[in-house]
Short mmCIF file of C-alpha atoms in Angstrom, two decimals:
data_model
loop_
_atom_site.label_atom_id
_atom_site.label_comp_id
_atom_site.label_asym_id
_atom_site.label_seq_id
_atom_site.Cartn_x
_atom_site.Cartn_y
_atom_site.Cartn_z
CA MET A 1 -79.12 48.25 -25.43
CA LYS A 2 -81.14 48.86 -28.59
CA LYS A 3 -84.37 48.42 -26.62
CA PHE A 4 -83.02 50.78 -23.95
CA VAL A 5 -82.05 53.44 -26.51
CA SER A 6 -85.43 53.22 -28.21
CA LEU A 7 -87.24 53.48 -24.89
CA LEU A 8 -85.06 56.40 -23.82
CA LEU A 9 -85.86 58.27 -27.03
CA VAL A 10 -89.57 57.68 -26.53
CA LEU A 11 -89.36 58.91 -22.94
CA LEU A 12 -87.41 62.01 -23.91
CA LEU A 13 -89.84 62.85 -26.67
CA SER A 14 -92.78 62.25 -24.33
CA MET A 15 -91.16 64.39 -21.62
CA GLY A 16 -90.71 67.22 -24.09
CA ALA A 17 -94.36 67.05 -25.06
CA PHE A 18 -95.38 66.93 -21.38
CA LEU A 19 -93.28 69.93 -20.41
CA SER A 20 -94.57 71.96 -23.36
CA CYS A 21 -98.15 71.36 -22.25
CA SER A 22 -97.61 71.85 -18.50
CA GLU A 23 -97.48 75.13 -16.64
CA LYS A 24 -95.75 76.06 -13.45
CA PRO A 25 -98.08 77.70 -10.85
CA GLY A 26 -98.38 81.36 -11.53
CA ASP A 27 -96.79 81.31 -14.98
CA GLU A 28 -99.94 82.47 -16.78
CA PRO A 29 -103.34 83.53 -15.42
CA ASP A 30 -106.17 81.09 -15.79
CA MET A 31 -108.54 82.03 -18.60
CA GLN A 32 -111.54 82.05 -16.24
CA ASP A 33 -109.78 84.55 -13.96
CA ASN A 34 -108.92 86.86 -16.84
CA PRO A 35 -112.08 87.93 -18.63
CA SER A 36 -110.11 90.34 -20.78
CA ALA A 37 -108.22 87.52 -22.42
CA ASP A 38 -108.90 87.29 -26.15
CA VAL A 39 -110.72 84.01 -26.55
CA ASN A 40 -110.43 84.32 -30.31
CA SER A 41 -106.66 84.80 -30.37
CA GLU A 42 -104.90 82.19 -32.38
CA VAL A 43 -102.86 79.65 -30.49
CA GLU A 44 -99.97 78.19 -32.46
CA PRO A 45 -100.61 74.45 -32.81
CA GLU A 46 -98.03 72.10 -31.42
CA LYS A 47 -95.68 70.67 -34.00
CA PRO A 48 -96.09 66.91 -34.35
CA GLU A 49 -93.19 64.86 -33.15
CA THR A 50 -91.24 63.41 -36.03
CA GLU A 51 -90.24 59.76 -36.05
CA LEU A 52 -86.55 59.03 -35.92
CA SER A 53 -85.52 57.85 -39.37
CA ARG A 54 -83.25 54.88 -39.90
CA ALA A 55 -80.60 57.15 -41.39
CA ASP A 56 -80.58 59.23 -38.19
CA TYR A 57 -80.70 56.40 -35.68
CA PRO A 58 -78.04 57.03 -33.00
CA ASP A 59 -75.26 54.76 -31.83
CA SER A 60 -73.80 54.70 -28.32
CA LEU A 61 -70.36 56.06 -29.21
CA PRO A 62 -69.15 59.10 -27.25
CA GLU A 63 -67.25 61.94 -28.90
CA LEU A 64 -63.84 60.56 -29.85
CA ASP A 65 -60.79 61.97 -31.63
CA PHE A 66 -57.99 59.64 -32.71
CA GLY A 67 -55.84 62.38 -34.16
CA GLY A 68 -56.06 61.46 -37.83
CA ALA A 69 -54.65 57.96 -37.31
CA ASP A 70 -54.67 55.42 -40.13
CA VAL A 71 -56.87 52.38 -39.54
CA ILE A 72 -55.90 49.48 -41.80
CA VAL A 73 -58.32 46.62 -42.36
CA HIS A 74 -56.94 43.33 -43.74
CA SER A 75 -59.55 42.03 -46.18
CA ARG A 76 -60.00 39.04 -48.43
CA GLY A 77 -58.90 39.62 -51.99
CA ASP A 78 -61.74 38.47 -54.19
CA ASP A 79 -64.84 40.25 -52.89
CA SER A 80 -64.41 41.73 -49.44
CA PRO A 81 -62.20 44.78 -50.22
CA THR A 82 -65.17 46.61 -51.69
CA GLU A 83 -67.13 46.11 -48.47
CA VAL A 84 -64.37 47.95 -46.60
CA VAL A 85 -63.37 50.82 -48.89
CA SER A 86 -64.73 52.48 -52.03
CA GLU A 87 -62.22 54.73 -53.72
CA GLU A 88 -64.61 57.31 -55.16
CA LEU A 89 -68.22 58.17 -55.87
CA THR A 90 -69.35 56.40 -59.04
CA GLY A 91 -73.14 56.74 -59.04
CA GLU A 92 -73.54 53.05 -58.12
CA ALA A 93 -75.73 52.96 -55.03
CA VAL A 94 -73.82 50.49 -52.84
CA ASN A 95 -70.39 51.81 -53.78
CA ASP A 96 -71.45 55.35 -52.96
CA ALA A 97 -73.09 54.31 -49.69
CA ILE A 98 -69.81 52.69 -48.59
CA TYR A 99 -67.80 55.72 -49.68
CA GLU A 100 -70.10 58.07 -47.76
CA ARG A 101 -70.09 55.73 -44.75
CA ASN A 102 -66.31 55.82 -44.54
CA THR A 103 -66.29 59.59 -44.97
CA LEU A 104 -68.75 60.04 -42.11
CA VAL A 105 -66.92 57.60 -39.84
CA GLY A 106 -63.57 59.21 -40.68
CA GLU A 107 -64.91 62.63 -39.74
CA LYS A 108 -66.69 61.35 -36.64
CA LEU A 109 -63.61 59.65 -35.17
CA ASN A 110 -60.86 61.62 -36.96
CA VAL A 111 -59.35 58.54 -38.62
CA LYS A 112 -58.39 57.49 -42.13
CA ILE A 113 -59.74 54.07 -43.10
CA GLY A 114 -57.65 51.98 -45.49
CA VAL A 115 -57.66 48.41 -46.70
CA TYR A 116 -54.91 45.84 -47.22
CA VAL A 117 -56.08 43.41 -49.89
CA GLY A 118 -55.14 39.82 -49.11
CA ASP A 119 -55.67 36.67 -51.16
CA GLY A 120 -58.90 35.36 -52.61
CA TRP A 121 -60.57 32.21 -51.32
CA GLU A 122 -58.52 29.92 -53.58
CA ARG A 123 -55.26 30.99 -51.91
CA TYR A 124 -56.51 32.33 -48.59
CA ASP A 125 -54.29 29.94 -46.63
CA THR A 126 -51.43 32.15 -47.80
CA SER A 127 -53.13 35.13 -46.18
CA VAL A 128 -53.74 33.17 -42.98
CA ASN A 129 -50.02 32.43 -42.77
CA ALA A 130 -49.15 36.07 -43.48
CA ILE A 131 -51.57 37.33 -40.82
CA ARG A 132 -50.13 34.88 -38.31
CA SER A 133 -46.56 35.97 -39.05
CA SER A 134 -47.47 39.65 -38.84
CA ILE A 135 -49.21 39.34 -35.48
CA MET A 136 -46.53 37.12 -33.96
CA ALA A 137 -43.91 39.62 -35.05
CA ALA A 138 -45.98 42.34 -33.33
CA ASP A 139 -45.48 44.69 -36.26
CA GLY A 140 -48.90 46.34 -35.79
CA ALA A 141 -49.57 46.23 -39.52
CA PHE A 142 -53.30 45.66 -39.18
CA ASP A 143 -55.83 47.32 -36.91
CA ILE A 144 -58.74 45.11 -37.92
CA ILE A 145 -58.96 41.74 -39.66
CA ALA A 146 -62.01 41.13 -41.87
CA GLY A 147 -61.23 37.47 -42.44
CA TRP A 148 -62.78 34.73 -44.54
CA SER A 149 -65.04 32.80 -42.20
CA ALA A 150 -64.03 29.38 -43.52
CA ARG A 151 -60.37 29.85 -42.53
CA ILE A 152 -59.86 32.73 -40.11
CA PRO A 153 -61.34 31.04 -36.99
CA SER A 154 -58.30 28.77 -36.75
CA LEU A 155 -56.14 31.76 -35.76
CA SER A 156 -58.30 32.43 -32.72
CA LEU A 157 -57.25 29.00 -31.42
CA GLU A 158 -53.69 30.33 -31.46
CA GLY A 159 -54.52 33.32 -29.27
CA LEU A 160 -53.93 35.93 -31.96
CA PHE A 161 -57.11 37.98 -31.54
CA MET A 162 -58.32 40.28 -28.77
CA ASN A 163 -61.21 39.30 -26.54
CA LEU A 164 -63.90 41.66 -27.81
CA ASN A 165 -65.71 41.41 -24.49
CA GLU A 166 -62.90 43.51 -23.04
CA MET A 167 -63.03 46.25 -25.68
CA ASN A 168 -64.61 49.63 -25.12
CA TYR A 169 -67.19 51.06 -27.52
CA LEU A 170 -68.63 47.79 -28.93
CA ASP A 171 -72.38 47.64 -28.37
CA PHE A 172 -73.17 43.94 -28.83
CA ASP A 173 -76.91 44.50 -28.37
CA ALA A 174 -77.18 46.91 -31.29
CA MET A 175 -79.17 45.73 -34.29
CA TRP A 176 -76.16 46.10 -36.60
CA TRP A 177 -74.39 43.12 -35.00
CA ASN A 178 -75.58 39.59 -35.73
CA GLN A 179 -76.88 38.27 -32.42
CA SER A 180 -76.28 34.59 -33.12
CA VAL A 181 -72.56 35.33 -33.49
CA VAL A 182 -72.54 37.43 -30.32
CA SER A 183 -74.13 34.61 -28.30
CA ASP A 184 -72.89 31.40 -29.92
CA LEU A 185 -69.24 32.32 -30.43
CA GLN A 186 -68.82 33.15 -26.76
CA VAL A 187 -66.51 30.53 -25.23
CA ALA A 188 -65.70 30.77 -21.52
CA GLY A 189 -66.00 34.56 -21.56
CA GLN A 190 -64.05 34.99 -24.80
CA LEU A 191 -65.44 36.43 -28.05
CA HIS A 192 -63.06 36.94 -30.96
CA PHE A 193 -65.32 37.69 -33.92
CA LEU A 194 -68.26 39.85 -34.92
CA THR A 195 -70.17 40.26 -38.12
CA GLY A 196 -73.34 41.99 -39.20
CA ASP A 197 -74.24 44.98 -41.36
CA ILE A 198 -70.57 45.97 -41.33
CA ALA A 199 -70.02 43.05 -43.73
CA ARG A 200 -71.73 43.48 -47.06
CA SER A 201 -70.60 39.88 -47.64
CA MET A 202 -73.04 38.82 -44.92
CA LEU A 203 -75.89 40.31 -46.91
CA SER A 204 -74.75 38.93 -50.25
CA ALA A 205 -74.11 35.43 -48.82
CA MET A 206 -77.55 34.99 -47.21
CA TYR A 207 -79.46 32.02 -48.60
CA ALA A 208 -83.08 32.48 -49.62
CA TYR A 209 -85.86 31.17 -51.81
CA ALA A 210 -86.98 33.34 -54.72
CA PHE A 211 -90.48 32.87 -56.10
CA ASN A 212 -91.66 33.84 -59.56
CA GLN A 213 -94.87 35.82 -59.14
CA ARG A 214 -96.11 35.06 -62.64
CA VAL A 215 -95.66 31.32 -62.19
CA ALA A 216 -97.31 31.57 -58.79
CA GLY A 217 -100.32 33.25 -60.38
CA ASP A 218 -100.49 30.72 -63.23
CA ASN A 219 -100.61 27.90 -60.68
CA GLN A 220 -103.04 29.68 -58.32
CA VAL A 221 -100.52 29.53 -55.47
CA GLU A 222 -101.76 31.19 -52.30
CA ASP A 223 -100.14 34.29 -50.81
CA LEU A 224 -96.69 32.97 -49.90
CA TYR A 225 -95.88 35.93 -47.69
CA ALA A 226 -98.93 35.03 -45.61
CA VAL A 227 -97.78 31.41 -45.46
CA VAL A 228 -94.44 32.56 -44.04
CA LYS A 229 -96.06 34.88 -41.51
CA GLU A 230 -98.51 32.19 -40.42
CA HIS A 231 -95.65 29.78 -39.78
CA ARG A 232 -96.88 27.28 -42.37
CA TRP A 233 -93.79 27.66 -44.57
CA THR A 234 -92.13 24.31 -43.82
CA ILE A 235 -90.07 21.77 -45.78
CA ASP A 236 -93.17 19.58 -45.97
CA TYR A 237 -95.22 22.51 -47.34
CA VAL A 238 -92.60 23.19 -50.04
CA ASN A 239 -92.42 19.50 -50.90
CA ALA A 240 -96.19 19.18 -51.26
CA LEU A 241 -96.56 22.35 -53.32
CA THR A 242 -93.67 21.77 -55.72
CA SER A 243 -94.60 18.11 -56.32
CA GLN A 244 -97.71 19.35 -58.16
CA ILE A 245 -95.77 21.60 -60.55
CA TYR A 246 -94.03 19.81 -63.39
CA ALA A 247 -94.49 19.78 -67.15
CA ASP A 248 -92.46 18.01 -69.84
CA LEU A 249 -92.17 21.04 -72.09
CA ASN A 250 -90.06 19.47 -74.80
CA GLY A 251 -92.03 16.22 -74.83
CA ASP A 252 -89.02 13.93 -74.61
CA GLY A 253 -90.42 11.99 -71.66
CA THR A 254 -87.42 12.83 -69.48
CA ALA A 255 -87.04 15.44 -66.79
CA GLY A 256 -84.42 17.85 -68.12
CA ASP A 257 -83.25 21.45 -67.96
CA GLU A 258 -85.82 22.59 -70.52
CA ASP A 259 -88.85 21.48 -68.52
CA TYR A 260 -91.19 23.28 -66.09
CA TYR A 261 -90.66 22.84 -62.33
CA GLY A 262 -91.76 23.81 -58.90
CA LEU A 263 -88.18 24.32 -57.72
CA VAL A 264 -84.74 24.52 -59.30
CA THR A 265 -81.92 24.05 -56.84
CA ASN A 266 -78.72 22.10 -56.16
CA CYS A 267 -77.67 19.43 -53.69
CA GLY A 268 -74.40 21.06 -52.64
CA ASN A 269 -74.15 24.60 -51.28
CA ASP A 270 -77.91 25.18 -51.35
CA ALA A 271 -78.53 21.96 -49.43
CA ASP A 272 -76.22 23.18 -46.65
CA ALA A 273 -78.73 25.91 -45.90
CA TYR A 274 -81.33 23.48 -44.57
CA MET A 275 -79.12 22.92 -41.51
CA GLN A 276 -79.48 26.55 -40.45
CA ALA A 277 -83.08 26.65 -41.68
CA ALA A 278 -83.93 23.87 -39.20
CA ARG A 279 -81.78 25.58 -36.56
CA ILE A 280 -79.81 22.40 -36.00
CA SER A 281 -77.39 22.47 -33.08
CA MET A 282 -74.59 19.93 -32.76
CA LEU A 283 -72.92 21.27 -29.62
CA SER A 284 -73.74 22.05 -26.02
CA ARG A 285 -71.51 23.69 -23.38
CA ASP A 286 -69.88 22.17 -20.32
CA GLU A 287 -69.93 23.77 -16.87
CA ASP A 288 -67.01 26.01 -17.84
CA GLY A 289 -68.60 27.20 -21.09
CA TYR A 290 -66.56 25.06 -23.51
CA PRO A 291 -68.16 23.26 -26.50
CA VAL A 292 -69.16 19.61 -26.17
CA LEU A 293 -70.41 17.44 -29.04
CA GLU A 294 -74.11 16.81 -28.50
CA VAL A 295 -76.37 16.01 -31.44
CA ASP A 296 -80.10 15.37 -31.45
CA GLU A 297 -79.60 12.48 -33.83
CA GLU A 298 -83.30 11.75 -34.19
CA ARG A 299 -84.15 15.28 -35.28
CA LEU A 300 -81.16 15.58 -37.59
CA ALA A 301 -81.99 12.21 -39.18
CA ALA A 302 -85.55 13.47 -39.75
CA ALA A 303 -84.22 16.68 -41.33
CA VAL A 304 -82.02 14.65 -43.68
CA GLU A 305 -85.00 12.54 -44.72
CA LYS A 306 -87.15 15.62 -45.38
CA VAL A 307 -84.47 17.31 -47.51
CA TYR A 308 -83.71 14.07 -49.38
CA ALA A 309 -87.41 13.63 -50.18
CA LEU A 310 -87.55 17.19 -51.49
CA LEU A 311 -84.38 17.07 -53.58
CA TRP A 312 -84.40 13.50 -54.90
CA GLU A 313 -87.92 12.06 -54.68
CA ASN A 314 -89.99 15.03 -55.84
CA PRO A 315 -90.86 15.19 -59.58
CA GLY A 316 -91.31 18.95 -59.33
CA VAL A 317 -87.77 19.60 -58.11
CA HIS A 318 -84.83 19.69 -60.50
CA GLN A 319 -81.10 19.79 -59.87
CA GLN A 320 -80.51 22.32 -62.62
CA SER A 321 -76.81 22.78 -62.12
CA GLY A 322 -75.24 22.19 -65.52
CA GLY A 323 -73.26 19.28 -64.12
CA ASN A 324 -72.07 21.30 -61.10
CA VAL A 325 -73.74 20.09 -57.89
CA TRP A 326 -72.60 23.18 -55.99
CA TYR A 327 -74.33 25.93 -57.95
CA THR A 328 -77.81 26.35 -59.39
CA ASN A 329 -78.47 27.51 -62.92
CA ILE A 330 -81.62 29.57 -62.48
CA ASN A 331 -82.22 30.40 -66.16
CA SER A 332 -85.50 28.47 -66.13
CA PHE A 333 -86.67 30.58 -63.19
CA VAL A 334 -85.84 33.75 -65.11
CA GLU A 335 -87.72 32.36 -68.14
CA ASP A 336 -90.90 31.70 -66.10
CA LYS A 337 -90.38 27.94 -66.08
CA ALA A 338 -89.98 27.48 -62.33
CA LEU A 339 -91.91 28.65 -59.30
CA PHE A 340 -88.94 28.65 -56.88
CA ALA A 341 -85.17 28.94 -57.07
CA THR A 342 -82.62 28.82 -54.27
CA SER A 343 -79.44 30.88 -54.08
CA VAL A 344 -77.43 33.32 -52.06
CA ILE A 345 -78.64 36.90 -52.50
CA SER A 346 -75.69 37.80 -54.74
CA GLY A 347 -76.72 34.96 -57.06
CA PHE A 348 -80.14 36.52 -57.48
CA ILE A 349 -78.61 39.94 -58.08
CA ASN A 350 -76.31 38.58 -60.76
CA ASN A 351 -78.95 36.50 -62.53
CA LEU A 352 -82.27 38.28 -62.10
CA ALA A 353 -81.31 41.79 -63.23
CA ASP A 354 -82.98 41.37 -66.62
CA MET A 355 -85.90 39.22 -65.47
CA GLU A 356 -89.19 40.56 -66.81
CA SER A 357 -91.57 38.90 -64.34
CA ASP A 358 -91.75 40.11 -60.77
CA TYR A 359 -90.22 37.98 -58.08
CA GLY A 360 -90.11 37.96 -54.31
CA LEU A 361 -87.83 36.51 -51.66
CA LEU A 362 -88.69 34.09 -48.86
CA PRO A 363 -86.66 32.53 -46.07
CA TYR A 364 -85.64 28.89 -46.24
CA PRO A 365 -88.49 26.77 -44.84
CA LEU A 366 -88.89 25.66 -41.25
CA PHE A 367 -88.25 22.06 -40.14
CA ASP A 368 -91.89 21.98 -39.00
CA GLU A 369 -94.52 24.35 -37.63
CA ASN A 370 -93.30 23.78 -34.06
CA GLN A 371 -89.99 25.49 -34.83
CA ALA A 372 -90.04 28.84 -33.06
CA THR A 373 -88.12 30.96 -35.60
CA TYR A 374 -86.81 30.81 -39.14
CA GLY A 375 -83.14 30.21 -39.79
CA THR A 376 -80.96 31.71 -42.53
CA ARG A 377 -77.63 30.30 -43.59
CA VAL A 378 -74.86 32.66 -44.56
CA GLN A 379 -72.43 30.90 -46.87
CA ASP A 380 -68.91 30.81 -45.49
CA ALA A 381 -67.95 33.65 -47.80
CA VAL A 382 -68.93 36.09 -45.02
CA SER A 383 -66.20 38.17 -43.41
CA LEU A 384 -65.65 37.90 -39.66
CA TRP A 385 -64.29 41.06 -38.03
CA SER A 386 -61.68 40.83 -35.28
CA ILE A 387 -58.90 42.86 -33.65
CA PRO A 388 -55.37 41.41 -33.70
CA ILE A 389 -53.50 41.36 -30.40
CA ASP A 390 -50.79 43.62 -31.84
CA ALA A 391 -53.21 46.35 -32.98
CA LYS A 392 -51.65 49.74 -32.22
CA ASN A 393 -54.78 51.00 -30.43
CA PRO A 394 -57.38 48.26 -29.82
CA ASP A 395 -59.96 50.75 -28.53
CA MET A 396 -59.62 52.75 -31.73
CA SER A 397 -60.14 49.56 -33.73
CA ALA A 398 -63.25 48.79 -31.70
CA ALA A 399 -64.66 52.30 -32.12
CA VAL A 400 -64.13 52.15 -35.86
CA MET A 401 -65.84 48.76 -36.06
CA GLU A 402 -68.82 50.05 -34.10
CA ALA A 403 -69.11 53.22 -36.19
CA LEU A 404 -68.78 51.33 -39.48
CA ALA A 405 -71.37 48.78 -38.42
CA ALA A 406 -73.86 51.41 -37.29
CA GLN A 407 -73.52 53.51 -40.43
CA SER A 408 -73.72 50.38 -42.58
CA TRP A 409 -77.04 49.52 -40.95
CA ARG A 410 -78.32 53.04 -41.54
CA THR A 411 -77.44 53.41 -45.22
CA VAL A 412 -75.42 50.58 -46.82
CA THR A 413 -77.84 47.74 -46.05
CA PRO A 414 -80.91 49.56 -47.45
CA ALA A 415 -78.92 50.52 -50.56
CA TYR A 416 -77.80 46.92 -51.06
CA PHE A 417 -81.28 45.46 -50.70
CA ASP A 418 -82.68 48.09 -53.04
CA VAL A 419 -80.25 46.92 -55.71
CA ALA A 420 -80.95 43.27 -54.94
CA LEU A 421 -84.70 43.73 -55.33
CA LYS A 422 -84.73 46.25 -58.17
CA TYR A 423 -85.47 49.12 -55.78
CA ARG A 424 -88.51 47.48 -54.22
CA TYR A 425 -87.02 47.33 -50.73
CA SER A 426 -87.54 51.03 -50.08
CA ARG A 427 -90.96 51.17 -51.76
CA ASP A 428 -92.66 47.88 -50.93
CA ALA A 429 -93.36 47.33 -47.23
CA GLN A 430 -94.20 43.65 -47.70
CA THR A 431 -90.97 42.96 -49.58
CA ALA A 432 -88.93 44.86 -46.99
CA GLU A 433 -90.60 42.93 -44.18
CA MET A 434 -89.69 39.59 -45.76
CA VAL A 435 -86.09 40.59 -46.50
CA ASP A 436 -85.68 41.91 -42.97
CA LEU A 437 -87.02 38.59 -41.68
CA ILE A 438 -84.40 36.70 -43.71
CA LYS A 439 -81.64 38.93 -42.36
CA ASP A 440 -82.88 38.87 -38.78
CA SER A 441 -83.06 35.05 -38.95
CA ILE A 442 -79.37 34.61 -39.75
CA TYR A 443 -78.08 31.70 -37.68
CA ILE A 444 -74.29 31.57 -37.40
CA ASN A 445 -73.28 29.11 -34.72
CA PHE A 446 -69.94 27.90 -33.38
CA GLU A 447 -69.93 24.57 -35.20
CA SER A 448 -70.65 26.12 -38.59
CA LEU A 449 -67.86 28.71 -38.27
CA TYR A 450 -65.26 26.47 -36.63
CA ASN A 451 -66.33 23.62 -38.90
CA GLU A 452 -62.95 23.09 -40.56
CA SER A 453 -61.15 23.19 -37.21
CA ILE A 454 -63.32 20.49 -35.63
CA GLY A 455 -63.65 17.80 -38.32
CA ASN A 456 -66.37 19.29 -40.56
CA PRO A 457 -69.46 18.21 -38.60
CA TRP A 458 -71.57 20.89 -40.30
CA PHE A 459 -71.29 19.35 -43.78
CA VAL A 460 -73.94 16.71 -43.10
CA MET A 461 -76.41 17.86 -45.76
CA ARG A 462 -73.98 18.52 -48.59
CA THR A 463 -72.17 15.22 -48.01
CA LEU A 464 -75.31 13.10 -47.95
CA MET A 465 -77.29 14.96 -50.63
CA THR A 466 -74.48 14.96 -53.20
CA ALA A 467 -74.07 11.22 -52.57
CA LYS A 468 -77.86 10.65 -52.91
CA ASN A 469 -77.82 9.13 -49.45
CA SER A 470 -80.53 9.57 -46.80
CA ASN A 471 -78.98 7.26 -44.21
CA PHE A 472 -77.84 9.75 -41.59
CA SER A 473 -77.46 7.16 -38.83
CA SER A 474 -74.87 5.17 -40.73
CA TYR A 475 -73.02 8.29 -41.83
CA TRP A 476 -72.91 9.75 -38.32
CA ALA A 477 -71.81 6.49 -36.73
CA ALA A 478 -68.73 6.60 -38.97
CA GLN A 479 -68.00 10.29 -38.33
CA LYS A 480 -68.77 11.25 -34.76
CA ARG A 481 -65.73 9.63 -33.09
CA MET A 482 -63.31 11.53 -35.34
CA ILE A 483 -65.28 14.78 -34.97
CA GLY A 484 -65.28 14.38 -31.19
CA LYS A 485 -61.50 14.03 -31.19
CA GLN A 486 -61.01 17.11 -33.38
CA LEU A 487 -63.35 19.14 -31.22
CA GLY A 488 -61.48 17.97 -28.12
CA LYS A 489 -58.18 19.20 -29.57
CA ALA A 490 -59.70 22.60 -30.35
CA VAL A 491 -61.14 22.88 -26.84
CA ASP A 492 -57.75 21.97 -25.32
CA LYS A 493 -56.25 24.93 -27.20
CA MET A 494 -59.01 27.20 -25.92
CA ARG A 495 -58.50 26.07 -22.34
CA ALA A 496 -54.76 26.68 -22.63
CA LEU A 497 -55.49 30.22 -23.77
CA GLY A 498 -58.12 30.76 -21.12
CA GLY A 499 -60.97 31.01 -23.57
#
């Protein structure tokens, strides 16, 4: 659809230019047949066609009027409410972009968008139970669920969400919807979740590498943006580069937090991201479209060995986590004592605001140069958007989702990335290109989202790396039977529901 819309706009613009330059027979006399014509008379030059700006890019929604209806979005309590509703203009760029987005969507569809704030991640099971009870009671309390991706998929196995394939107004091909979700969460013609620019949590939870430009210069590191574009940015490349960058700054003879490194990272959450970076797949589909456990064990074993070598055998890589294997302390990166740091985007925003040296962002590295595209993990903090089966007007819910997603792509996403990169996104084409690459490479597959419902197959990296274990074959031999059983139970539920 997005290619069609773009082509249509080009054709319309071209047609307008053609018609303005063409004449119907007999409209005006030919200059050669009219010697009295003033050859010196000024002809008004044609106005150049203006490019369609991102802020003006159209969606496919028709004119709709829902009569001032309230649209209530159930959102997670700790972070997600502010991606749904901002109460007032505050001068903060992202807040104001969300406020203006909701105002525009409200006027466009004649609706009032509100949010019901559920529990945070620590107690989100309570919200899952409340959502279940509400939908089963058919009380129509919620029009849209923006659920926590680690827990909310389980409710789709109970048949509590609409099949989005059957909804009007949702344009799955539009650039504001994540395409890996659209394709990989399809099960036997059923699709229950979407995410994309509508979810600021998707942007904030993207994993990336940051590089310190001063440290890169000090170490005569080549143009890393070029390395990414040339498809040389691989785990092996990172391993080789960072292994050459280490200095014992405090002279104690031991690698510690005060020293100088090629990479500061952690072996928990940040290690998870190498699964998506390598675009690992653990499932195939049977003839009816249902998931089947199928793992390329040789490739996954090789990925485990590469990541283990990087994290545990490289003198230039430090687990600077302050005793917490799940989160990286990137103070040394801020203090120009590390070339690279890994984190979700929100981690960089929170920690790099006062950094004096310039920094840039890069995607996680490829498995090898033969890998066709980069892959970006979104931590399971992302919100998945769905429509409950008791929604009072499912088409209205779908139209609101589409309008919010489109307007988020136009204005909220650029505002967010500007903040994340100290306003370089809108001014630096190279930075914007790299950040767009990270976003466009987001890989959200079925097994990563339904992970907790099918025996946690996706936690290969975190489990092995935190245990300092590179023996994937032994680990998988002990896990795959149980995972296969759990997946089979989930598929049985899907078959019973017809999707």
